[in-house]
PDB file of C-alpha atoms in Angstrom:
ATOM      1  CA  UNK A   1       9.275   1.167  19.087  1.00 79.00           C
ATOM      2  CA  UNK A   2       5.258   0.586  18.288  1.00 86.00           C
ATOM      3  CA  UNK A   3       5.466   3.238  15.714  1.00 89.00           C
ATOM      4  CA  UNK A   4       8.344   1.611  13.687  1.00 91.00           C
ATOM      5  CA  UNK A   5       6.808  -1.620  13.855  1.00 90.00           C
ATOM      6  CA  UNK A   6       3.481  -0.635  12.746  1.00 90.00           C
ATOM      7  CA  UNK A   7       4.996   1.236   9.813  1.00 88.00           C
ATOM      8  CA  UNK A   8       7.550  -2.099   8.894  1.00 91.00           C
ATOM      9  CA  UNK A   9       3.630  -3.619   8.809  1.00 90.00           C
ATOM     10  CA  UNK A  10       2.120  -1.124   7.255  1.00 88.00           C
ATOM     11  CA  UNK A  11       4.798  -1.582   4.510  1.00 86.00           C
ATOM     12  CA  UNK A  12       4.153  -4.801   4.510  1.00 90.00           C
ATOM     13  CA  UNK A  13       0.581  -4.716   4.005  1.00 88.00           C
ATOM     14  CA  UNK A  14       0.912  -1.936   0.965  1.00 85.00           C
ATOM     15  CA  UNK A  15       3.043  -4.870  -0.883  1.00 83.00           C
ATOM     16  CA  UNK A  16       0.359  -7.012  -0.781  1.00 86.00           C
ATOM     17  CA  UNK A  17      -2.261  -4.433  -1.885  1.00 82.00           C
ATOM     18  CA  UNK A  18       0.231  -3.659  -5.054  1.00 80.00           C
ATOM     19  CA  UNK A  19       0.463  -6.933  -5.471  1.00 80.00           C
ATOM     20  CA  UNK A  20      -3.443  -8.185  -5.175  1.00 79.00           C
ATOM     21  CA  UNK A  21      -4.871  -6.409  -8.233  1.00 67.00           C
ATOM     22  CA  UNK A  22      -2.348  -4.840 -10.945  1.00 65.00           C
ATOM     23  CA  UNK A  23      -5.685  -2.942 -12.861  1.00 66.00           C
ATOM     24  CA  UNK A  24      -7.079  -1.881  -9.960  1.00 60.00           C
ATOM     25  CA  UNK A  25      -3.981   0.296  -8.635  1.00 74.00           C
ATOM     26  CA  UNK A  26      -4.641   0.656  -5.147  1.00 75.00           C
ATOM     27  CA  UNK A  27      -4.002   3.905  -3.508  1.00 72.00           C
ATOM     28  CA  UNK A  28      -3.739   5.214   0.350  1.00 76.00           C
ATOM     29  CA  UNK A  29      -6.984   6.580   0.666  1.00 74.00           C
ATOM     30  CA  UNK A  30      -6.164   8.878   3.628  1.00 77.00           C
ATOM     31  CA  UNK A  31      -4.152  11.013   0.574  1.00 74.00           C
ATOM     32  CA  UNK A  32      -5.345  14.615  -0.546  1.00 75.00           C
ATOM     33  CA  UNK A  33      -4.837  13.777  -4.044  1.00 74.00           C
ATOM     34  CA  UNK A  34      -4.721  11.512  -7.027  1.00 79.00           C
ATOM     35  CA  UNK A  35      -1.159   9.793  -7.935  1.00 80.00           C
ATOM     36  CA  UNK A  36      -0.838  11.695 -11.086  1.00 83.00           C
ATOM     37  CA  UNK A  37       2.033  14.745 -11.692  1.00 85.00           C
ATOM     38  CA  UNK A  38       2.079  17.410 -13.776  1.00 90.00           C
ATOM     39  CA  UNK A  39       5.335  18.897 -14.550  1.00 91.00           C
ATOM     40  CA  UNK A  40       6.478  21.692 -17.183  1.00 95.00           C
ATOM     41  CA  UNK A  41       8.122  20.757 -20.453  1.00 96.00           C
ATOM     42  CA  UNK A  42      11.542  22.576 -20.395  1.00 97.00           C
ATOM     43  CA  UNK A  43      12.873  22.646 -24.286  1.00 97.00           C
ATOM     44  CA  UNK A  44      16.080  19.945 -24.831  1.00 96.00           C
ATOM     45  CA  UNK A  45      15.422  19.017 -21.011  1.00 96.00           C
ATOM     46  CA  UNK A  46      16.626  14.912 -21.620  1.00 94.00           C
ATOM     47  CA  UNK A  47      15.239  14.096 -17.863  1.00 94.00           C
ATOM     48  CA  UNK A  48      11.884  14.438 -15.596  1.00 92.00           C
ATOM     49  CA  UNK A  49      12.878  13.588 -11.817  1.00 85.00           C
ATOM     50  CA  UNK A  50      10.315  11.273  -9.914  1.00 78.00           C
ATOM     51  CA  UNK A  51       8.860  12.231  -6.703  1.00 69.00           C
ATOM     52  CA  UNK A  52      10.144  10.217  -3.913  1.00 64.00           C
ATOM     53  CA  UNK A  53       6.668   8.657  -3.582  1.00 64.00           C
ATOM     54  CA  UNK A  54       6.018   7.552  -6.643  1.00 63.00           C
ATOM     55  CA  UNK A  55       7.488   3.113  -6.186  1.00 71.00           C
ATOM     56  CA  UNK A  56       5.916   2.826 -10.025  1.00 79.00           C
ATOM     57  CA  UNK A  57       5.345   4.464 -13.425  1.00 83.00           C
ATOM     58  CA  UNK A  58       2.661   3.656 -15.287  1.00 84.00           C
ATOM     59  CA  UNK A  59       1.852   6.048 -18.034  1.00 90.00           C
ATOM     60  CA  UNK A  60       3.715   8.796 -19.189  1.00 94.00           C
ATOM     61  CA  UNK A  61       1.867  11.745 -21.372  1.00 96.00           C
ATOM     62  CA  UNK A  62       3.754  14.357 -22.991  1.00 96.00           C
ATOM     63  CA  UNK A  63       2.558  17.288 -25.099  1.00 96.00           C
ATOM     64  CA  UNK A  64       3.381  17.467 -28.952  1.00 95.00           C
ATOM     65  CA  UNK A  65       4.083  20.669 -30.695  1.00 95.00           C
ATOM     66  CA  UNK A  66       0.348  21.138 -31.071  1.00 95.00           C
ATOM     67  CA  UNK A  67      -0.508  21.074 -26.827  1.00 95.00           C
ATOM     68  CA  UNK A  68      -2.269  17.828 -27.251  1.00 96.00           C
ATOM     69  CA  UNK A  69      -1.174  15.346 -24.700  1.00 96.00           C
ATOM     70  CA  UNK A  70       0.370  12.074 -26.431  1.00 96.00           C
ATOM     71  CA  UNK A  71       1.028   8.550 -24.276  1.00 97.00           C
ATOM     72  CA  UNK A  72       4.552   7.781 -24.587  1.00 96.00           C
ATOM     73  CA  UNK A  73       5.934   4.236 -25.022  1.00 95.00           C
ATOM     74  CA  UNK A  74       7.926   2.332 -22.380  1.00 94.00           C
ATOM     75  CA  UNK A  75      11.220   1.225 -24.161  1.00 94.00           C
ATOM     76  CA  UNK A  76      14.806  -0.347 -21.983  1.00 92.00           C
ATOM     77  CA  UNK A  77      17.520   2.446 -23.115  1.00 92.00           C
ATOM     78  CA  UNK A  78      19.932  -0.946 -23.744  1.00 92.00           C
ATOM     79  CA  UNK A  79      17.844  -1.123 -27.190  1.00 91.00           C
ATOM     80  CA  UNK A  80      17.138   2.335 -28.266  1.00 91.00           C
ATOM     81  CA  UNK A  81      19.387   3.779 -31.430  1.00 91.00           C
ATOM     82  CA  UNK A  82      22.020   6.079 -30.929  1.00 92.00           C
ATOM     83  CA  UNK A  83      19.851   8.510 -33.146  1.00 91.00           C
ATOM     84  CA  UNK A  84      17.123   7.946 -30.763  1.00 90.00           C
ATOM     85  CA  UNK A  85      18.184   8.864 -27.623  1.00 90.00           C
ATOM     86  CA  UNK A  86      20.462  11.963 -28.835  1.00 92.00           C
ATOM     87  CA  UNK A  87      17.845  13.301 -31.071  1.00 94.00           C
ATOM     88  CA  UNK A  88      15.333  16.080 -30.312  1.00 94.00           C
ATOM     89  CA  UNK A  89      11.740  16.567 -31.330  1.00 94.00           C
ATOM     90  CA  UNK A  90       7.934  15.258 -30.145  1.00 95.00           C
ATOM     91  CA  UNK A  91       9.150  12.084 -27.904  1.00 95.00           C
ATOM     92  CA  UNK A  92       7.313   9.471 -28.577  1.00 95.00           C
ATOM     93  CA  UNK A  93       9.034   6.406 -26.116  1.00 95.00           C
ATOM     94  CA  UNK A  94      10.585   6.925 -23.107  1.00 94.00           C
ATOM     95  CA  UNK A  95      13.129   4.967 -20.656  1.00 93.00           C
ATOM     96  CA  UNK A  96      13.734   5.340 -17.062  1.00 90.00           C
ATOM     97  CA  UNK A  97      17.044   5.326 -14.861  1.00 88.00           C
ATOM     98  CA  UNK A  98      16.484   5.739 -11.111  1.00 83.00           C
ATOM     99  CA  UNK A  99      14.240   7.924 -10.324  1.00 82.00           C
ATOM    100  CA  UNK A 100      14.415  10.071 -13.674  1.00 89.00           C
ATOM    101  CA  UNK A 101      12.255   9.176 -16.814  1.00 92.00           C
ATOM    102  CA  UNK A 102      13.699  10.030 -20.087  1.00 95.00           C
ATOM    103  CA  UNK A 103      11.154  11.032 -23.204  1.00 96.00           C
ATOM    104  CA  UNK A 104      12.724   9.586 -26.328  1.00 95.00           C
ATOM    105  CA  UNK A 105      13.642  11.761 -28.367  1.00 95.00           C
ATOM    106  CA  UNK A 106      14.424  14.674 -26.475  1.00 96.00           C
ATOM    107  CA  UNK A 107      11.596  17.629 -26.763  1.00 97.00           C
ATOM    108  CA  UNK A 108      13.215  20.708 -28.382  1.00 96.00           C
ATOM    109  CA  UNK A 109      10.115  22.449 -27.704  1.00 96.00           C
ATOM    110  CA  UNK A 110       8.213  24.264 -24.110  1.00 97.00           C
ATOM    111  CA  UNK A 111       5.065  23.641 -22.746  1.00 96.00           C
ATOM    112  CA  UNK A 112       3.595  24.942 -19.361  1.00 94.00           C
ATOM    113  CA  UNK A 113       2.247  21.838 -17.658  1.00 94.00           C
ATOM    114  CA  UNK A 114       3.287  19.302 -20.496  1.00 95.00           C
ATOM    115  CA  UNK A 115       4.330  16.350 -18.910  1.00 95.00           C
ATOM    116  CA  UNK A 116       2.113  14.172 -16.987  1.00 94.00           C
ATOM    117  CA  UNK A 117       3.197  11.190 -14.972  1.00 90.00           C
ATOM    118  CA  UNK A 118       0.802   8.581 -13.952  1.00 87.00           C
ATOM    119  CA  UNK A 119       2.261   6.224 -10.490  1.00 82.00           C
ATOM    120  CA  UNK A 120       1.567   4.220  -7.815  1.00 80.00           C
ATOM    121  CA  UNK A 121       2.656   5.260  -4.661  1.00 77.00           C
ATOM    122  CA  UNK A 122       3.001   3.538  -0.857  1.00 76.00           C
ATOM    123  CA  UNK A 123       1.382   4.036   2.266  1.00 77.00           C
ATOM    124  CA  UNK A 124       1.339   6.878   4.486  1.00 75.00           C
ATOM    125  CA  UNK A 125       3.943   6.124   7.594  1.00 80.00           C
ATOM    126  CA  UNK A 126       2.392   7.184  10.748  1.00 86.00           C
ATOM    127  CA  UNK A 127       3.727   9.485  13.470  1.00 86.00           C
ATOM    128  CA  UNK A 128       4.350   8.807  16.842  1.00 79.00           C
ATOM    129  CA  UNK A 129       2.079  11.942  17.487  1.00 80.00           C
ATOM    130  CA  UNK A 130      -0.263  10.885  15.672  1.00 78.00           C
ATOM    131  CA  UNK A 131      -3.888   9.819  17.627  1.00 74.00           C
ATOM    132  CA  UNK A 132      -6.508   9.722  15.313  1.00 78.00           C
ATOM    133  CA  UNK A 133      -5.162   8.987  12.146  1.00 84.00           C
ATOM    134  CA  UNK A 134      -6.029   5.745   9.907  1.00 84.00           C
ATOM    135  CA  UNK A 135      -4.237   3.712   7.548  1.00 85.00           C
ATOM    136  CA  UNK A 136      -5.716   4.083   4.104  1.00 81.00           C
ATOM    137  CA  UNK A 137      -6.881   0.620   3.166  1.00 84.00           C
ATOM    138  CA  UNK A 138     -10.224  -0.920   4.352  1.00 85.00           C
ATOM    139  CA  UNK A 139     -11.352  -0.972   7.597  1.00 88.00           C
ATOM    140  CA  UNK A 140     -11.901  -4.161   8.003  1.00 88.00           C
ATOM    141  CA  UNK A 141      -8.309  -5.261   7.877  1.00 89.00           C
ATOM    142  CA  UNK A 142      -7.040  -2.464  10.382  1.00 92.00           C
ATOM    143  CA  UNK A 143      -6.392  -4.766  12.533  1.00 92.00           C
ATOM    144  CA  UNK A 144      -3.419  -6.365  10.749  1.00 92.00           C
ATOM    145  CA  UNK A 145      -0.768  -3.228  11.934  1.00 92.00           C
ATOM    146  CA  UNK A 146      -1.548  -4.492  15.574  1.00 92.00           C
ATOM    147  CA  UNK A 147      -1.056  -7.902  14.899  1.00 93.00           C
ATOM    148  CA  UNK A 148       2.352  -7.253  12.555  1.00 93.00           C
ATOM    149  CA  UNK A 149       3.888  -4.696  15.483  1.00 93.00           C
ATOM    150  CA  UNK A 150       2.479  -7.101  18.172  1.00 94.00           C
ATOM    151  CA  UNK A 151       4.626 -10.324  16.307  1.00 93.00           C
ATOM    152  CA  UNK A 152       7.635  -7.855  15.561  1.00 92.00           C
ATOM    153  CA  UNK A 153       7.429  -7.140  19.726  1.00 92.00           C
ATOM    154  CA  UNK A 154       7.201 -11.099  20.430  1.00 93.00           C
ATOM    155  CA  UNK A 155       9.802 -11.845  18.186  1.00 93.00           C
ATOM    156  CA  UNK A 156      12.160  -9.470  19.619  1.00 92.00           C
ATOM    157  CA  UNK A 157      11.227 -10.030  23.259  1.00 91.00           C
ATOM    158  CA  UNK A 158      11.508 -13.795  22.770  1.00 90.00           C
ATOM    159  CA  UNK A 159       7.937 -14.283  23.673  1.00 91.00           C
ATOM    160  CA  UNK A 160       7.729 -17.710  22.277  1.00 88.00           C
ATOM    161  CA  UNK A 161       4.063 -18.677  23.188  1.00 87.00           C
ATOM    162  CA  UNK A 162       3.004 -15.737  21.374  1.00 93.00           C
ATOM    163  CA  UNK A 163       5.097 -15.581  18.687  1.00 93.00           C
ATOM    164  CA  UNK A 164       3.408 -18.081  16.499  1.00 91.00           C
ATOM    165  CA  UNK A 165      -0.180 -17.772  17.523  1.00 93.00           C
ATOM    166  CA  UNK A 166       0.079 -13.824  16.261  1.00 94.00           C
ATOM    167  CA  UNK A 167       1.876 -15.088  13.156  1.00 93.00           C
ATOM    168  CA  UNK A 168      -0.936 -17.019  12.011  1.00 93.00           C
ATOM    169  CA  UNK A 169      -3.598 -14.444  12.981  1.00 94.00           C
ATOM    170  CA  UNK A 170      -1.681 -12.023  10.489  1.00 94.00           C
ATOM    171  CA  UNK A 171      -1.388 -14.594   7.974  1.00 93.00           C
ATOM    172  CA  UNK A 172      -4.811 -15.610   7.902  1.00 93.00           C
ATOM    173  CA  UNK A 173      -5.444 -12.134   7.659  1.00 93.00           C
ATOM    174  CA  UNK A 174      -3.370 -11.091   5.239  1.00 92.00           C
ATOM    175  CA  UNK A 175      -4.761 -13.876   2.956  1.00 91.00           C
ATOM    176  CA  UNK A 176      -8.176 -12.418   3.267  1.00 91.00           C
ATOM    177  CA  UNK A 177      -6.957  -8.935   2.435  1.00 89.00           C
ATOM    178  CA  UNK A 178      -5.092 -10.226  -0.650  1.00 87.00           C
ATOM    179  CA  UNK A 179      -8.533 -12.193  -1.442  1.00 87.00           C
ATOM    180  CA  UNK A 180     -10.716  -9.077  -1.384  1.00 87.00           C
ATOM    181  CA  UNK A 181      -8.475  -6.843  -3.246  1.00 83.00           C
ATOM    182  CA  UNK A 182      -8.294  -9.215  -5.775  1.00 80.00           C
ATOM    183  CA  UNK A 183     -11.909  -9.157  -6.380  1.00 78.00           C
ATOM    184  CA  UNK A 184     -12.310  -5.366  -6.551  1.00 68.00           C
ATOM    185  CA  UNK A 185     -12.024  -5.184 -10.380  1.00 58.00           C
ATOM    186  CA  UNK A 186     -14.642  -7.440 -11.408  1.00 52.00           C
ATOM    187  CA  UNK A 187     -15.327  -6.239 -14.621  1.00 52.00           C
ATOM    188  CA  UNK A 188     -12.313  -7.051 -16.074  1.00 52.00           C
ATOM    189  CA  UNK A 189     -11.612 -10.346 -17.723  1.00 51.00           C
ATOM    190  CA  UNK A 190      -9.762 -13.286 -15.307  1.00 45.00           C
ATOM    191  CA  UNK A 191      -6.249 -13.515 -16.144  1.00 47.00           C
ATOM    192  CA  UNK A 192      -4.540 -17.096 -15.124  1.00 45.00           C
ATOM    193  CA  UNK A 193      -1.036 -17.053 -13.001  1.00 46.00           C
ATOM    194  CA  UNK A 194       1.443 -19.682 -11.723  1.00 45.00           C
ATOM    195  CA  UNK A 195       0.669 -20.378  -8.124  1.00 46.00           C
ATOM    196  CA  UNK A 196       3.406 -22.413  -6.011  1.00 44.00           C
ATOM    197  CA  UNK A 197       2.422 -25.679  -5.056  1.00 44.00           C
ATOM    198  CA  UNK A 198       4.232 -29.015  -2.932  1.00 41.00           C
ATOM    199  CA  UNK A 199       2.742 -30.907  -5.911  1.00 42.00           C
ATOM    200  CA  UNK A 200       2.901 -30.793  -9.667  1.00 39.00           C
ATOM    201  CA  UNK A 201       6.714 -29.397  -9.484  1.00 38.00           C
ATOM    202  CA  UNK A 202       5.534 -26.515  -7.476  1.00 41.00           C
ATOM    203  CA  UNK A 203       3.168 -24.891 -10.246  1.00 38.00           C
ATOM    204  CA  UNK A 204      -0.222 -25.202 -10.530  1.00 38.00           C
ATOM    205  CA  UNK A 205      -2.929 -22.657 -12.644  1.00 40.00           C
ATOM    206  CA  UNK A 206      -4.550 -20.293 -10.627  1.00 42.00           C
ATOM    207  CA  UNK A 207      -6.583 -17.240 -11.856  1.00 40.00           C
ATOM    208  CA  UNK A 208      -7.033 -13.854 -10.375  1.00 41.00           C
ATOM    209  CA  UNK A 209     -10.257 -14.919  -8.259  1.00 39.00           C
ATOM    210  CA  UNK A 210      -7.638 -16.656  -5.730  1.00 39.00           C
ATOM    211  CA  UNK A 211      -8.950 -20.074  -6.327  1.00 33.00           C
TER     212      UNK A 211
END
């Protein structure tokens, strides 16, 4: 199915994007809105559900008794106090199970649009009705969901001349994709990683440039 395969792609691409540039935070550009949820503080309510779109948190901002917002701190429920997470008042960490995110300790208190969630979110799947539609990354690199669904339908119809010519295309391409996106923040200071090498047991330094 072409639309399947160009959403398995389109998946595929989005990792990459998440991956490429951690400060920038990219987003599907073809959505309505900002990835950023405002929910109502509910008095001793321990839990906030996440919306099934949100694949990270990144800030969390709850109101204090006052109905100033205040950025909550990310903490691993294994090494919170008893006293912390069964106690109530203005939360001031919070810990996440699932798809829920707990404020530590609990808010004894209401407040209409009180918590805010800050996320990153995937790509928008397409439809098989859909004819005019884009995918929400730049234009330039469109071209990759055709080449991805094109390999999936070689692979699968055991075109084997194909198969590895449209592999490289889409690798090529999606290493120029991952290059770009990496230089979209460039006022931010470089930040060295580990890059996998055949030499130098398989780590060399790299920084965020890609070079």
């Amino acid at each position: 199915d072409r639309t399947r395969n160009i959403n398995i792609t389109l998946d595929e691409v989005v990792a990459e994007l998440h991956k490429a540039d951690p400060n920038y935070k990219w987003d599907d550009t073809s959505n309505s809105n900002f990835p950023f949820a405002t929910l109502a503080l509910v008095a001793d309510q321990d839990h906030y559900t996440l919306l099934d779109s949100a694949l990270v948190i990144h800030r969390v901002r709850i109101k204090d008794t006052n109905g100033v917002f205040q950025t909550l701190r990310p903490a691993n429920r294994n090494e919170l106090t008893d006293s912390e997470i069964d106690g109530s008042g203005t939360a001031t960490k919070y810990h996440k199970i699932g798809q829920a995110v707990f404020p530590t300790p609990v808010p004894n208190y209401a407040s209409a649009g009180g918590v805010e969630l800050t996320f990153q979110r995937g790509g928008n799947h397409f439809d098989s009705t859909d004819t005019d539609e884009e995918p929400g990354f730049n234009p330039q690199f469109h071209q990759l969901l055709s080449l991805g669904a094109s390999h999936r339908y070689a692979v699968a119809n055991g075109l084997t001349k194909k198969i590895r010519n449209l592999f490289e295309q889409k690798t090529l391409m999606l290493e120029k994709l991952r290059t770009h996106y990496e230089r979209r923040s460039p006022d931010d200071r470089t930040r060295f990683r580990l890059k996998r090498s055949a030499q130098n047991y398989g780590l060399t330094g790299g920084s965020n440039s890609g070079f």
